[in-house]
Structures are given as structure tokens and as C-alpha cells.
Coordinates of C-alpha atoms and ligand atoms in Angstrom, one line a residue:
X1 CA 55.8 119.9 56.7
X2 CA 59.2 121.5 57.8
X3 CA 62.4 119.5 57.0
X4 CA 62.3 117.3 60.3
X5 CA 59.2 116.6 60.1
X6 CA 59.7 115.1 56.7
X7 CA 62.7 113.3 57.6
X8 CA 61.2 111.8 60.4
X9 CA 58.2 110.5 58.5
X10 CA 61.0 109.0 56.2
X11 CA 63.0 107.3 59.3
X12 CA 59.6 105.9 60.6
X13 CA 58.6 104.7 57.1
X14 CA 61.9 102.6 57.6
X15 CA 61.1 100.8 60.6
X16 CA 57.7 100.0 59.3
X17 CA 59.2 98.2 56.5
X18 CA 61.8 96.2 59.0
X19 CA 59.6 96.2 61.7
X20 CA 56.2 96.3 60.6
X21 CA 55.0 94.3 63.5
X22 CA 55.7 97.7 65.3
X23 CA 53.7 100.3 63.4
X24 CA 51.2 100.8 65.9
X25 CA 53.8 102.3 68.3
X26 CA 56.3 103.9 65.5
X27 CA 53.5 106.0 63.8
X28 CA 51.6 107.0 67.0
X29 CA 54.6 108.6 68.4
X30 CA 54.5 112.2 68.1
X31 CA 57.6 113.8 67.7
X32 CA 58.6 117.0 68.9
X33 CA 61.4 119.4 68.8
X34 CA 63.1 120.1 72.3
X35 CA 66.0 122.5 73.4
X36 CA 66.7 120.6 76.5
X37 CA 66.8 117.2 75.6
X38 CA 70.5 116.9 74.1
X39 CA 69.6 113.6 71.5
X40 CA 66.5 111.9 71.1
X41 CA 63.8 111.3 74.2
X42 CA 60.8 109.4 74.5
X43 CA 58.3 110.4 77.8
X44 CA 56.6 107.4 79.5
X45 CA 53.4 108.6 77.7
X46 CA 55.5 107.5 74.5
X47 CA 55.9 111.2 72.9
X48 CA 59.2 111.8 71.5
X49 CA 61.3 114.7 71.6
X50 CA 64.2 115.2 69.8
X51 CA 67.0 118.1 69.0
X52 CA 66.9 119.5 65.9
X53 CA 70.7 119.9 65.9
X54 CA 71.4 116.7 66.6
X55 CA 68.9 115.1 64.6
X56 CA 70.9 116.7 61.5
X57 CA 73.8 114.1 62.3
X58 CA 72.3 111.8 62.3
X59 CA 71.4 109.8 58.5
X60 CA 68.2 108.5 57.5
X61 CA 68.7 105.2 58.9
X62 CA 70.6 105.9 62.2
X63 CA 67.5 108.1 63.0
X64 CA 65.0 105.4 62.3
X65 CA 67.7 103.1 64.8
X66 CA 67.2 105.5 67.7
X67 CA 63.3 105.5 66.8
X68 CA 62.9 102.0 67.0
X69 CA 65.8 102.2 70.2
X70 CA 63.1 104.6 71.8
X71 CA 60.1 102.1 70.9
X72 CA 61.5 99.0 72.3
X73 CA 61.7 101.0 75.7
X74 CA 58.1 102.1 75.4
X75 CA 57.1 97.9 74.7
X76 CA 59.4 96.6 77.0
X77 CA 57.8 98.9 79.7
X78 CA 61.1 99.9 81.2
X79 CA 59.9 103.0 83.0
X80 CA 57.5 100.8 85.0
X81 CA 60.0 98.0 85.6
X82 CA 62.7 99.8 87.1
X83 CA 60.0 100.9 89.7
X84 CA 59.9 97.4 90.9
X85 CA 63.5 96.9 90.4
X86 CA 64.4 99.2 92.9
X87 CA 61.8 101.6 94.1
X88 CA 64.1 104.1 95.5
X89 CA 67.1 104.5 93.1
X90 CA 70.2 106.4 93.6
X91 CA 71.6 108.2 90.3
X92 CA 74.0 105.7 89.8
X93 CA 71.0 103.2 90.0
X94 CA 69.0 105.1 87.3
X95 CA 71.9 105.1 84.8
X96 CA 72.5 101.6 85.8
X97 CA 69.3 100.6 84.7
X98 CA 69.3 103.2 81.6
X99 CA 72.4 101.2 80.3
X100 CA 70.6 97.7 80.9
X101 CA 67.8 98.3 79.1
X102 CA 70.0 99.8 76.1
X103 CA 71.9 96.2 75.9
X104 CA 68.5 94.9 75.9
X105 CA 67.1 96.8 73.4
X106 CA 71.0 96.4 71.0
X107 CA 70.7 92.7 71.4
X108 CA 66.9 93.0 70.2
X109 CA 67.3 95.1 67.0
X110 CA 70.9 93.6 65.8
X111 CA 69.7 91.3 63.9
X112 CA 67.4 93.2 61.7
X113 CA 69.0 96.7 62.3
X114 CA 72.6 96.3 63.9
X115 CA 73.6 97.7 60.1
X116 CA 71.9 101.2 61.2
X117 CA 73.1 102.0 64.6
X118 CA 74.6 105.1 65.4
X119 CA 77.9 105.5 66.4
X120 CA 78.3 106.4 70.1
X121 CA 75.6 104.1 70.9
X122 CA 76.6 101.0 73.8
X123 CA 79.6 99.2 73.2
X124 CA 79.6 95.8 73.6
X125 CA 82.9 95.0 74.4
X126 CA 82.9 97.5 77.5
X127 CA 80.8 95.6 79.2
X128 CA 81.7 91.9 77.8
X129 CA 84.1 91.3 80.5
X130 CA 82.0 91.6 83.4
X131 CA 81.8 88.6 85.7
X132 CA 78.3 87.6 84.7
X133 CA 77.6 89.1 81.9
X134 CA 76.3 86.9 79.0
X135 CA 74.5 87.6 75.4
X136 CA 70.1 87.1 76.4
X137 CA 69.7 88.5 79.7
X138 CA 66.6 90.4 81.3
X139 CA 67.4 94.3 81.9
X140 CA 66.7 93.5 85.6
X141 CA 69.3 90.4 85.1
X142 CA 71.7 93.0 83.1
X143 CA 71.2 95.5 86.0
X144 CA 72.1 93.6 88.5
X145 CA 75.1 92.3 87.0
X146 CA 75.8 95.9 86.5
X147 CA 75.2 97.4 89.9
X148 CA 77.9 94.7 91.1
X149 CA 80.6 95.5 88.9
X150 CA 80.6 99.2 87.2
X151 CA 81.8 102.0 89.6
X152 CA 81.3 104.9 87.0
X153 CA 78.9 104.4 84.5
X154 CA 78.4 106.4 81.1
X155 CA 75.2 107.8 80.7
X156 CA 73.8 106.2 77.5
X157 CA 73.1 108.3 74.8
X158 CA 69.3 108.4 74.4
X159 CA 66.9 108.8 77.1
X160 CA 63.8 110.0 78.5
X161 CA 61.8 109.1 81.4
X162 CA 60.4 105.5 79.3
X163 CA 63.7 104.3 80.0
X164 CA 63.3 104.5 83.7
X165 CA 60.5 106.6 84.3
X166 CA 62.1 109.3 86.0
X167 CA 60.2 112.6 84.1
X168 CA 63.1 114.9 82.6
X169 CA 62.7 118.3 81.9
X170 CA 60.8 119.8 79.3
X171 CA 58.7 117.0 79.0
X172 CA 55.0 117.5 79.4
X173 CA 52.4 115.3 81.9
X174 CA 50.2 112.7 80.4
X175 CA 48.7 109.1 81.6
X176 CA 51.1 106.4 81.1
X177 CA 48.0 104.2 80.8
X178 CA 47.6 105.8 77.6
X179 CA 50.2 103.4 76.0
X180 CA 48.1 99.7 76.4
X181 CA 45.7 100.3 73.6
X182 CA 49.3 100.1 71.3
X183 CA 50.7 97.7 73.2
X184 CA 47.6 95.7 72.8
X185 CA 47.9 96.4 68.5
X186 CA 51.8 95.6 68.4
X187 CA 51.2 92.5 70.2
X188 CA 48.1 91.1 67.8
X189 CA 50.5 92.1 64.9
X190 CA 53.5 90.3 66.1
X191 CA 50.6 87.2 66.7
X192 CA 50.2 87.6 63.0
X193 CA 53.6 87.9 61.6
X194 CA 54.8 84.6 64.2
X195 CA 52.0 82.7 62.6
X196 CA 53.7 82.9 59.2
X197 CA 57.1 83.5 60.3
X198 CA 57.8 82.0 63.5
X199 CA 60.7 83.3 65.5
X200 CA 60.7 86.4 63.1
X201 CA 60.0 88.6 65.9
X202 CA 62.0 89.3 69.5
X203 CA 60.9 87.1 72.6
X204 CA 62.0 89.6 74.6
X205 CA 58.9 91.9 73.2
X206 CA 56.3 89.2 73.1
X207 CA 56.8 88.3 76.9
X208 CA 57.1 92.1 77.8
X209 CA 54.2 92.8 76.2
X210 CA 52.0 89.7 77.3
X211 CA 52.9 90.5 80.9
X212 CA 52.4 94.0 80.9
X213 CA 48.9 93.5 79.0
X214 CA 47.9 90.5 81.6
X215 CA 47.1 88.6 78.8
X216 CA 45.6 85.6 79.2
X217 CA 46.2 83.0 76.7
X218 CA 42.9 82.7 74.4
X219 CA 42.7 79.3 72.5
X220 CA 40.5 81.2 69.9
X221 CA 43.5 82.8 68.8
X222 CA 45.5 79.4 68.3
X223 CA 42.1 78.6 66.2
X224 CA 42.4 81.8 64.1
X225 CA 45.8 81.2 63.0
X226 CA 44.8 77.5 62.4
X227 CA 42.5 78.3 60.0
X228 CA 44.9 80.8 58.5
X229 CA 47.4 78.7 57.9
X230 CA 45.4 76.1 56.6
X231 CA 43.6 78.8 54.2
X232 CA 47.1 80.0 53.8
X233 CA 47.8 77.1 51.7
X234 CA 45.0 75.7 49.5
X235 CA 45.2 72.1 48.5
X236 CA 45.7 72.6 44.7
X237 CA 47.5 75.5 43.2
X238 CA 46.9 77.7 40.7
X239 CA 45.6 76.2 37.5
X240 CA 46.0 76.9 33.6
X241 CA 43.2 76.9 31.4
X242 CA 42.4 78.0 28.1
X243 CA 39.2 79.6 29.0
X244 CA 40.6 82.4 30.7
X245 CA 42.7 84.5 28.6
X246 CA 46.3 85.2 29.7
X247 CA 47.7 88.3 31.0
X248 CA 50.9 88.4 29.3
X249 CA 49.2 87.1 25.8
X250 CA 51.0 88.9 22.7
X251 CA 48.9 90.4 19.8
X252 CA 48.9 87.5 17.0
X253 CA 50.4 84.8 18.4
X254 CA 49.0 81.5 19.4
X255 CA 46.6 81.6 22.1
X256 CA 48.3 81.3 25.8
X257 CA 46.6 79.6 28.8
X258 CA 45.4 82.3 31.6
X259 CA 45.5 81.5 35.5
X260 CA 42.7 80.3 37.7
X261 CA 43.6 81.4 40.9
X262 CA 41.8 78.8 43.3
X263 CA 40.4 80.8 46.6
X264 CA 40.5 78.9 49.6
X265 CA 37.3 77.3 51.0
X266 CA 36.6 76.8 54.5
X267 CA 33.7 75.2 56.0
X268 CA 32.8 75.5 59.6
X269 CA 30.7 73.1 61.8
X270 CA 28.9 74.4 64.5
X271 CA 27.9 71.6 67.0
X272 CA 24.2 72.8 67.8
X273 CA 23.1 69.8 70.2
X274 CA 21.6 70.2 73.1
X275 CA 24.6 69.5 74.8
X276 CA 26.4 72.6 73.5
X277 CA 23.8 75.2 74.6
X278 CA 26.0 76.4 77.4
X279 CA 28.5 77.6 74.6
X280 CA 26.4 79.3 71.9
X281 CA 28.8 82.2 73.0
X282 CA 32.2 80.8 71.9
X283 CA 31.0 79.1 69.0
X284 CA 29.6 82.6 67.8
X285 CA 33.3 84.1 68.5
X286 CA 34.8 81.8 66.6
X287 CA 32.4 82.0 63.4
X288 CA 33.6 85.4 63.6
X289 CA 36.6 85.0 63.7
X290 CA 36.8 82.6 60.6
X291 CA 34.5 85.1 58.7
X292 CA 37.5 87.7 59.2
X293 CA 40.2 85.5 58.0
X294 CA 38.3 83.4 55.2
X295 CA 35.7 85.0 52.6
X296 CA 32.1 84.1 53.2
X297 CA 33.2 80.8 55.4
X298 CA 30.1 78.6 54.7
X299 CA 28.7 77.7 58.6
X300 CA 27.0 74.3 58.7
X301 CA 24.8 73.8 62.0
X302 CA 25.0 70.3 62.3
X303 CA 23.7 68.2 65.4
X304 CA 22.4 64.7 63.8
X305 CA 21.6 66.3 60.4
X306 CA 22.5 69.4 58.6
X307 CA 19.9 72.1 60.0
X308 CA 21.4 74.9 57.9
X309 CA 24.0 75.7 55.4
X310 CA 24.5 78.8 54.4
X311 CA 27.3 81.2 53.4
X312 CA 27.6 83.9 56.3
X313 CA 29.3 87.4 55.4
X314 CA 28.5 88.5 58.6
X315 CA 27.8 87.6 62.2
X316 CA 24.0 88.7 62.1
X317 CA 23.4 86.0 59.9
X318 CA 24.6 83.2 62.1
X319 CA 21.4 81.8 63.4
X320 CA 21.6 78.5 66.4
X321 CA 19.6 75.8 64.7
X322 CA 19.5 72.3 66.0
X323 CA 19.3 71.2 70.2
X324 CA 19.0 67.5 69.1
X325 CA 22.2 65.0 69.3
X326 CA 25.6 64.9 68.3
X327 CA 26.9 63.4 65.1
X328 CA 30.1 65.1 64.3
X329 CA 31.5 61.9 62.2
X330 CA 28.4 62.4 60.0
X331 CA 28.7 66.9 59.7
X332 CA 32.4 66.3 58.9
X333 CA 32.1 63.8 56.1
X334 CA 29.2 65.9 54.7
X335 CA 31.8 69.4 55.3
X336 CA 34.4 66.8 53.3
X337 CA 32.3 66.4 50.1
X338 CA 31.5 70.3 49.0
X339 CA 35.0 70.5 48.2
X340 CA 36.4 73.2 51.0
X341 CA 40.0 73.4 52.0
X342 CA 39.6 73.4 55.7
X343 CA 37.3 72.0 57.9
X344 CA 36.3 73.9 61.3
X345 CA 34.6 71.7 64.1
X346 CA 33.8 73.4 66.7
X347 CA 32.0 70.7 69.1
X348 CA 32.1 69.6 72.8
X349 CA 33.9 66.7 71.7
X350 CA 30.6 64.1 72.8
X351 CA 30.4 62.4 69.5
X352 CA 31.4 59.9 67.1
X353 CA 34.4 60.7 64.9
X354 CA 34.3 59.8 61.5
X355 CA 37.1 56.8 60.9
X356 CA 39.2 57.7 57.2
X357 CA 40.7 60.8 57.0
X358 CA 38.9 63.8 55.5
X359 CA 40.3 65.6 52.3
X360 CA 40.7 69.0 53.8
X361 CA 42.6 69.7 56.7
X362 CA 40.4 69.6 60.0
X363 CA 40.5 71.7 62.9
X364 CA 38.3 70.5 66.0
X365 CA 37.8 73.0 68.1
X366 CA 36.9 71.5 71.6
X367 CA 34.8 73.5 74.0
X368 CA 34.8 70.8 76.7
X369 CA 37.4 68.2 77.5
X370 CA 36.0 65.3 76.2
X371 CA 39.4 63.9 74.7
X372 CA 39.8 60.6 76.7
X373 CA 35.7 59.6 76.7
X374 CA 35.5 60.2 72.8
X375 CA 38.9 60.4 71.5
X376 CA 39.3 62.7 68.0
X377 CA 41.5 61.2 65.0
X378 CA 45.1 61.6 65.1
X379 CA 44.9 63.6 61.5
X380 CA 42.7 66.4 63.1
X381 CA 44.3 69.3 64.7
X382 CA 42.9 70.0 68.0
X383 CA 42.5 73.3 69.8
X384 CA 41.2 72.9 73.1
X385 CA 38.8 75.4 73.9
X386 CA 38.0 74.3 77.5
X387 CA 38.2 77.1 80.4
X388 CA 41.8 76.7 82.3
X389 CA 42.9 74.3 79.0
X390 CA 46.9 74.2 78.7
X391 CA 46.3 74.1 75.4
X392 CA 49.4 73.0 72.5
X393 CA 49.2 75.0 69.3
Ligands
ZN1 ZN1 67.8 103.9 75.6

């Protein structure tokens, strides 16, 4: 490993601890020396080429700045934006845009990173007096502010055809396609982190990245966070005992009370009446998706009695058994009694509910809008699971 290799690896390791939510993109981005690019580049294909020169200027953390800087173009897909802002762009247009994507991208990483920015890098304050200009805009909003009121702009520091996706030279041809599969990882990991942490991550990247990814809102993944959250926090907490001995106990002193660390227990209820045969599918996605959140989720079939009950480690183990009735009030009192921290109930909804509220936390997943004809308790959390549901999470 030569020395910019190393202190790359070191910047990146940075921004995985600040950003980790980014990871996918910061640690598949190849970086590679380059005589002709004066600073730091990334291509739309998300390969980054820097100069060696000036990448000994720059410290450990102003490096992992531009790095992120060079990310946030890549997942705000400014290359293929400015297409659509203006297909045919003068140079004045391009660096127009290049300088509204790098307020962007400042506003985006001050927070967690302002501390590390380079010198040299957009100042504020030369643009703040624009007619228009205002702290939360779009880069198209920020360009055309721009292309109003700037005769003479600077060309920003970093570039690279990502920012605007015009190719420079020395940089080599490749798919821009290539970049989704990333896209698609940052944007499950930022799912993950706003589940714990909401509003720990930028908007501007969540909507960037939904849009460019076409993606759909899938109610399964409000259920998945459901349950983790609800596993998150077991009713109970950790618990002292004499049997177990404790970690920190001393050599000859009286005995100390060890830990019993209580793991969370989640039960799920698959509806298997007749009535739910059209979703055998979803029902199946789900399981799974409990199974990778919780450890050995016991699955209960259920339609007007238990007709299994096992605990499932994987999906092959899931077997339909029922295609009688529906009696959801009675699967959910019987989940209630073995003791599990969360309930799962994932049911078309056509069923009694039952009427006091259950120990563990419930989670109805609905696979059919049956809210007004059989209303759920207040307590439970719904997800609706219905094709074309708004649904709340
Ligand atoms: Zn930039």
C-alpha cells in the first residue's frame, strides 16, 4: 500500500464513522491518482481521481471532507440532474450548476462535518446576498437563483463529470448505471439509521435517492422497523440474580449478583383463513423479514385455532396451515400468554379483535382494507399492507 493509498483508507475510515449510513458509496469508490485533474474528481461512474500533490495539503480530515463532498454528488445524482436542468448548457451554465450543487452538498455535511472543510471550499457569505437566495434550497432552485444574478462565477474547487456530467479529461468510460446497486444499499442503511435516529440523516439524500431509485414506498418496510423498534426495547430490563455469577466478581469477597440479559421475544400471527389465500405471498415476506430482525421469531398459523407453532430459523420452514375462519381476537390472546415482547398480526383485517389490551406491543399488519367493516383496537399499531395504501408509519 503506497502512502496515498493508506491515507485515503484512513480519510474513508472517517466518514464511515460520521457517516456510516454512506459506506456503501465511500468504500466502493476507487481512488486513483491523476495528473490532470488539479484537486480531487469523482467520474459519473463514481471513481475518484485525485492529485497526489494536492492531496498532500490536505489533512486527514479535510480529505475525508472532499470524499464525502464527492459522495453526496454521486447520491444526489447531479450529473444526471443538470441534464434535465438545462440540456444544452453554456460554460457559464455548467459552473453555475457546479457551484449549486457544492452549496447543496456544504449545507448537507455542516452539521456533522462543517469542522473538517477545507479552506478554499464555497463561501457562504459570497453568495448570501443574492436576491433569492435562502439556507434549504434544491440545486436546480440554487441554480436558478444563480444564473439570474452571478455574471462571473468561480469555478468551485472540486469537480468531475458527477457534478454535472460533462466527462473531463483523463477520466475513463464506464456505465453510469453502474451506481444504483449503491444507491439502493445507502438508501436501506439510511432506512435503518432514521428508524433509530430520526432526522439523523440529510432529507436532501433520502429524496434524491428515492427518486432516482423509483422507489415505491413498501409498507413491509414500515413493518420491519416496527418490529424493530418494538424488539428494540423489551418490556423488562436486564435482571440480577444470584444464579449467574457476576463478571466483575473479586476473588474472596462476598458473592455479587450476575446479569440476565432478557432477549426479545416476538411472536408472529399468520392469518391462514381461507380468506387470506390470495396473500400467502406477503405473509411469507414478512415472516422473513421478522426472522432477519428477531432470533427464531416463533410463527403461529392461526385461523379459528392454532394449526401450528413452531420456532422458524428459516423461511423453508414456514409451512401454510389452516383455510378455515378467522379468529384473530382468539390467535392474539393466545400470542399474549407465551410471554413474547411483540406481537406480529399479519391478517386481512375480517375478524374479531380481541377487546383488553394485550401485554406485548401489537403490530397488525393489514393485507386488505378492512379498517371501517372490522375496526382494530386503538392500542395496536397498524401497518396497512393493502396495494396503493397511503399508509402512516
Ligand atoms: Zn463539488
Amino acid at each position: 500500500m503506497n502512502k496515498h493509498t493508506k491515507r485515503i483508507f484512513k480519510a474513508k475510515d472517517l466518514c464511515r464513522r460520521k457517516f456510516p449510513y454512506l459506506s456503501a458509496l465511500v468504500f466502493s469508490m476507487p481512488c486513483r491518482p491523476s495528473e490532470q485533474c488539479e484537486t480531487l474528481a469523482v467520474d459519473q461512474c463514481g471513481r475518484c481521481y485525485f492529485n497526489p500533490e494536492f492531496l498532500d495539503t490536505l489533512t486527514t480530515e479535510q480529505l475525508a471532507y472532499a470524499l464525502l463532498h464527492e459522495c453526496f454528488h454521486l447520491a444526489l445524482s447531479h450529473h444526471r440532474r443538470r441534464g434535465v436542468w438545462c440540456p444544452e448548457p453554456t460554460e457559464q451554465d455548467l459552473l453555475i450548476w457546479n457551484i449549486a450543487a457544492d452549496l447543496c452538498i456544504q449545507q448537507a455535511l455542516s452539521r456533522d462535518a462543517g469542522a473538517w472543510e477545507p479552506a478554499g471550499i464555497l463561501n457562504w457569505a459570497q453568495y448570501r446576498h443574492i436576491p433569492g437566495m435562502s439556507h434549504g434550497l434544491t440545486t436546480e432552485g440554487y441554480a436558478d437563483v444563480l444564473r439570474h444574478n452571478l455574471d462571473e462565477p468561480e469555478p468551485p474547487p472540486f469537480g468531475g463529470s458527477c457534478a454535472d456530467g460533462v466527462p473531463r479529461d483523463g477520466e475513463r468510460e464506464g456505465n453510469p448505471m453502474s451506481l444504483d446497486a449503491k444507491l439502493a444499499q445507502v438508501a436501506e442503511a439510511i432506512e435503518q439509521q432514521e428508524s433509530t435516529s430520526p432526522g439523523s440523516t440529510p432529507g436532501i439524500l433520502r429524496r434524491a435517492i428515492d427518486k432516482r431509485l423509483g422507489r415505491q414506498p413498501d409498507p413491509f418496510e414500515i413493518l420491519k422497523s416496527l418490529v424493530a423498534r418494538s424488539v428494540a426495547s423489551p418490556i423488562g430490563t436486564d435482571d440480577y440474580t444470584y444464579r449467574r455469577m457476576s463478571r466483575r466478581q473479586p476473588a474472596n469477597c462476598a458473592r455479587m449478583r450476575g446479569v440476565v440479559r432478557l432477549a426479545p421475544e416476538c411472536a408472529v400471527i399468520v392469518d391462514t383463513s381461507g380468506s387470506m389465500s390470495p396473500y400467502i405471498h406477503r405473509a411469507a415476506t414478512a415472516v422473513a423479514q421478522g426472522m432477519r430482525r428477531v432470533h427464531r421469531p416463533r410463527v403461529i398459523c392461526f385461523d379459528t385455532d392454532a394449526q401450528s407453532d413452531r420456532r422458524l430459523s428459516s423461511l423453508s420452514q414456514f409451512s401454510w396451515d389452516g383455510g378455515g375462519g378467522t379468529r384473530m381476537d382468539q390467535a392474539i390472546e393466545y400470542a399474549d400468554t407465551l410471554k413474547a415482547d411483540c406481537i406480529v398480526c399479519i391478517t386481512d383485517g375480517e375478524t374479531s379483535w380481541p377487546r383488553t389490551k394485550t401485554r406485548a406491543r401489537l403490530v397488525v399488519a393489514m393485507v386488505e382494507d378492512n379498517v371501517r367493516s372490522y375496526p382494530p383496537p386503538e392500542w395496536a399499531r397498524i401497518v396497512k399492507c393493502w396495494e396503493g395504501s397511503e399508509y402512516a408509519g
